[in-house]
Short mmCIF file of C-alpha atoms in Angstrom, two decimals:
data_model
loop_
_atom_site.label_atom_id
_atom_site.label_comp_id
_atom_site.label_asym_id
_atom_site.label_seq_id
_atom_site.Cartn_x
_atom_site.Cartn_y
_atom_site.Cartn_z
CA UNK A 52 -84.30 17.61 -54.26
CA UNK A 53 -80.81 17.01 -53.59
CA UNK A 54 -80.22 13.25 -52.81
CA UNK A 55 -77.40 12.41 -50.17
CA UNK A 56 -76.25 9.49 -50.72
CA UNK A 57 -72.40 10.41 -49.48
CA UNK A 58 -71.37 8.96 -46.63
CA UNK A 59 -69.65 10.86 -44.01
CA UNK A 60 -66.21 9.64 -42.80
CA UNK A 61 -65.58 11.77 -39.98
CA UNK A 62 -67.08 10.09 -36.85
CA UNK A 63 -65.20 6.81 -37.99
CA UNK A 64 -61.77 9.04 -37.79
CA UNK A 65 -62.78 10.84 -34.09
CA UNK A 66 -63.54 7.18 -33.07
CA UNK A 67 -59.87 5.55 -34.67
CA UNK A 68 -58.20 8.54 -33.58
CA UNK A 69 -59.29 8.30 -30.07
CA UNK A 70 -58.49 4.36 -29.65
CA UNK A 71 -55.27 4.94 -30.98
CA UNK A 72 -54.15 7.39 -28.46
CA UNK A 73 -55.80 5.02 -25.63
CA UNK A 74 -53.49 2.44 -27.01
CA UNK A 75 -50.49 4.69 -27.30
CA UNK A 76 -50.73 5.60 -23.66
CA UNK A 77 -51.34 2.50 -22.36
CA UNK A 78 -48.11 1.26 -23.97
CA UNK A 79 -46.30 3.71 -22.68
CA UNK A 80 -47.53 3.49 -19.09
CA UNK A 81 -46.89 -0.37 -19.70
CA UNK A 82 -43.26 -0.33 -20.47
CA UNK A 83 -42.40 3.06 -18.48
CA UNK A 84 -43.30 0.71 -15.55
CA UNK A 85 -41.63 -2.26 -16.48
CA UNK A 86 -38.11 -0.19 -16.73
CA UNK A 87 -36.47 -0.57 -13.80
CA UNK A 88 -35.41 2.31 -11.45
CA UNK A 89 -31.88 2.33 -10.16
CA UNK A 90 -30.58 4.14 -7.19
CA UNK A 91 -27.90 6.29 -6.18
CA UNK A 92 -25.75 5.53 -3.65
CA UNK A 93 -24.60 9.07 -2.88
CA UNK A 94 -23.99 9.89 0.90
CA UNK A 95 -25.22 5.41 1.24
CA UNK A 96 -28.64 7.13 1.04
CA UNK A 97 -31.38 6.80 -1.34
CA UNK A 98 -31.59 9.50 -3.95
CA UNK A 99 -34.93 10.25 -2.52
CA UNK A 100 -33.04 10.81 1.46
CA UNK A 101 -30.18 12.74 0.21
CA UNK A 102 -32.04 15.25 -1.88
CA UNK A 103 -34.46 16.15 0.72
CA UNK A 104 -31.44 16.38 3.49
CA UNK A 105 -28.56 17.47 1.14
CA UNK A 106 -28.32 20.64 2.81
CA UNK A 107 -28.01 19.20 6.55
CA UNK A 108 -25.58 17.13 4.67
CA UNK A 109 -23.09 18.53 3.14
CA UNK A 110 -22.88 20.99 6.48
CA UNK A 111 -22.05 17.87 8.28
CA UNK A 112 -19.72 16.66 5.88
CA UNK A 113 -17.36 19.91 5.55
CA UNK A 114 -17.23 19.95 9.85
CA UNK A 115 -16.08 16.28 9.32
CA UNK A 116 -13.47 17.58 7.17
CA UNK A 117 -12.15 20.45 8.67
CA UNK A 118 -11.51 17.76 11.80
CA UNK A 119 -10.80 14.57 10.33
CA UNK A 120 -9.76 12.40 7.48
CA UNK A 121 -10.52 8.79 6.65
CA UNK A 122 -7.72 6.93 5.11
CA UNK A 123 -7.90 3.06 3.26
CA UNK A 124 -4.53 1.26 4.35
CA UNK A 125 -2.85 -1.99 3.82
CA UNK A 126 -4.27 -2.45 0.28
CA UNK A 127 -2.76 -2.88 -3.51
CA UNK A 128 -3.23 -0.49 -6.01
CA UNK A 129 -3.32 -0.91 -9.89
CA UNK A 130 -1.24 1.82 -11.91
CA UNK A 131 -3.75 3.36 -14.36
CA UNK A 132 -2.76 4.81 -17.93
CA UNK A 133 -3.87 8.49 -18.30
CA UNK A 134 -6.09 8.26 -21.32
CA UNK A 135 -4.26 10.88 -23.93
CA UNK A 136 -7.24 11.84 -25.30
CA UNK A 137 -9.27 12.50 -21.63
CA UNK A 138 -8.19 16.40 -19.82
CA UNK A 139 -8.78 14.20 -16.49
CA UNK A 140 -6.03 12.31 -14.69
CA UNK A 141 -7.03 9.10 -13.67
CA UNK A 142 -6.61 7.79 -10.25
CA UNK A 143 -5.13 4.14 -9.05
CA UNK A 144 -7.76 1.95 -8.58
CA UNK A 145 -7.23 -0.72 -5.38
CA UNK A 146 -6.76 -4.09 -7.07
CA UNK A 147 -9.49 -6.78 -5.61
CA UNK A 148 -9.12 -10.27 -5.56
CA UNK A 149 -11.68 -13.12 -6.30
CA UNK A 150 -13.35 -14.33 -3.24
CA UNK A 151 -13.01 -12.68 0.19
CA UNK A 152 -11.34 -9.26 0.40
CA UNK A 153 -10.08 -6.91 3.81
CA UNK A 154 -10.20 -3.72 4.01
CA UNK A 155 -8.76 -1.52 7.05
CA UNK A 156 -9.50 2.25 7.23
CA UNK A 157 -8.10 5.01 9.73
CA UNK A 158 -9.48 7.63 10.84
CA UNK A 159 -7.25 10.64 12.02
CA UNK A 160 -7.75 14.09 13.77
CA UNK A 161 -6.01 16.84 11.91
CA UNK A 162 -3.45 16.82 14.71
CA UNK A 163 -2.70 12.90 14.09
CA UNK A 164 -4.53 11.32 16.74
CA UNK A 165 -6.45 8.36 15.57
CA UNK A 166 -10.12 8.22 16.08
CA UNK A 167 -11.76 5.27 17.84
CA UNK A 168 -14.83 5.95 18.50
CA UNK A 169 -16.75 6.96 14.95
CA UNK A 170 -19.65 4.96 13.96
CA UNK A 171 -18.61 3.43 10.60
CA UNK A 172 -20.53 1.95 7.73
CA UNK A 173 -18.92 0.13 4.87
CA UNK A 174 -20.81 -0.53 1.40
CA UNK A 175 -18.76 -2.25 -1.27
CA UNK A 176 -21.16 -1.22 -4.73
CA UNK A 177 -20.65 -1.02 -8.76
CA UNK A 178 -20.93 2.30 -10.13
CA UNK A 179 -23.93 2.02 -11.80
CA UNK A 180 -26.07 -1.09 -9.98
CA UNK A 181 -27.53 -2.11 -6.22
CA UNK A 182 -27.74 -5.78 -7.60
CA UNK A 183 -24.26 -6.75 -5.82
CA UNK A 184 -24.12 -3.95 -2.98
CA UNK A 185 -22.88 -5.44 0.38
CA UNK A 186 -23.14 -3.39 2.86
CA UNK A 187 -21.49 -3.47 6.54
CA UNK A 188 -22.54 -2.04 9.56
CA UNK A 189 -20.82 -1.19 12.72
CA UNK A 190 -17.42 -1.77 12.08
CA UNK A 191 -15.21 -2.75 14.46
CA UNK A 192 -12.32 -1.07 15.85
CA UNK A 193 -9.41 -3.95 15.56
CA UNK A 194 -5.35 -3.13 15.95
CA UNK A 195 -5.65 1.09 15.51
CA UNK A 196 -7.95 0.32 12.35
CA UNK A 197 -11.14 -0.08 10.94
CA UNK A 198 -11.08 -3.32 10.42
CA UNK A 199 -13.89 -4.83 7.29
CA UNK A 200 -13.57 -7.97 6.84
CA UNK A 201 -14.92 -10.99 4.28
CA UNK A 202 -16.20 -9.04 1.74
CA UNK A 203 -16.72 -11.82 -0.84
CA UNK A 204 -16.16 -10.93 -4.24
CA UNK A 205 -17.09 -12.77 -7.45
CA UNK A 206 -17.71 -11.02 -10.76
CA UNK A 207 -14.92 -8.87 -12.24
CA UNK A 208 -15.61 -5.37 -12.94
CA UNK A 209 -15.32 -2.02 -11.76
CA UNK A 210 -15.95 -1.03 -7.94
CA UNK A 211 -16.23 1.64 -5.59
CA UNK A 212 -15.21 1.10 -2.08
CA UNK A 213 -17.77 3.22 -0.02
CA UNK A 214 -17.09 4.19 3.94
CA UNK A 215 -19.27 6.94 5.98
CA UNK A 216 -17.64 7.74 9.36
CA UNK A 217 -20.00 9.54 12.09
CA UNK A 218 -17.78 11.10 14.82
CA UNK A 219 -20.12 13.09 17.06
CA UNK A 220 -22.72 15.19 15.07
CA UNK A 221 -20.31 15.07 12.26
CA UNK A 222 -20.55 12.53 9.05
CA UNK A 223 -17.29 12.24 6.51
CA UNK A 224 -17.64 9.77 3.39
CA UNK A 225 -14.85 7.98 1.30
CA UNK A 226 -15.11 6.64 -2.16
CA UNK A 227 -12.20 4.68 -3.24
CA UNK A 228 -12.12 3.39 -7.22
CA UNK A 229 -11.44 -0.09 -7.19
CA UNK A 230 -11.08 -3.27 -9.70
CA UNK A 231 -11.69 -7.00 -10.03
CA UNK A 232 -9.79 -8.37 -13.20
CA UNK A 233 -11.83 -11.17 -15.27
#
């Protein structure tokens, strides 16, 4: 008679095994959620909006610009180096100042006519955060321009200067670079 006195390790293993991945996924449930989820400001929609509609979109967008174009005026631009070591040419940013800021737009027909009646929407945003987003609706319509006004600025950084136009059934979008030096 064989006498077993060896004790068997394996249930103990299943049993560490199996709290160990309940504690692995826990964790990562725990600080997937605690990430936080930024949003695009593409089209001034939600990423959610503009993916299910991109189509209708970007339809409305090339009628818009086979009619019109939307032009930022009166403002101050800052002369950007070319990097040397970047194929892409850089573009002037508009130069902000600290505390409130004006911006007028146009908006033209083709033939030169200047468009009063659009349905504009201004949203002033950083490139990659919705913490500082002001946003502007209804613009008015003030000396032959669109007219925003008292956009308070505070912290420096980089900008994008955000306009959608709706003239009839058609919708044309602007992004200007722009700059607030510390």
């Amino acid at each position: 008679m064989a006498n077993n006195k060896e004790k068997t390790y394996w249930p103990h293993m299943i049993l560490g095994f199996l709290a160990l991945g309940i504690t692995l996924s826990y964790w990562t449930v725990k600080s997937a959620s605690s990430m936080p989820v930024q949003e695009s400001n593409n089209f001034m929609l939600k990423y959610q909006v503009a993916d299910m509609n991109i189509n209708e979109i970007i339809e409305r967008k090339q009628a818009f610009d086979k009619h019109y174009t939307i032009n930022i005026k009166d403002v101050e631009t800052m002369e950007m180096k070319d990097n040397i070591h970047s194929k892409r040419k850089e573009v002037d940013n508009v130069k902000l100042v600290q505390g409130l800021n004006v911006f007028n737009y146009t908006i033209e027909a083709k033939d030169g006519t200047s468009i009063k009646d659009a349905n504009v929407t201004f949203l002033l945003t950083q490139p990659h955060s919705v913490k500082e987003d002001k946003l502007v609706e209804n613009i008015p319509f003030v000396n032959g321009k669109f007219h925003v006004s008292d956009i308070n600025i505070s912290k420096p950084g980089r900008y994008t200067l955000q306009l959608r136009a709706k003239v009839g059934e058609t919708i044309g979008y602007s992004e200007t670079a722009a700059y607030l030096k510390p």
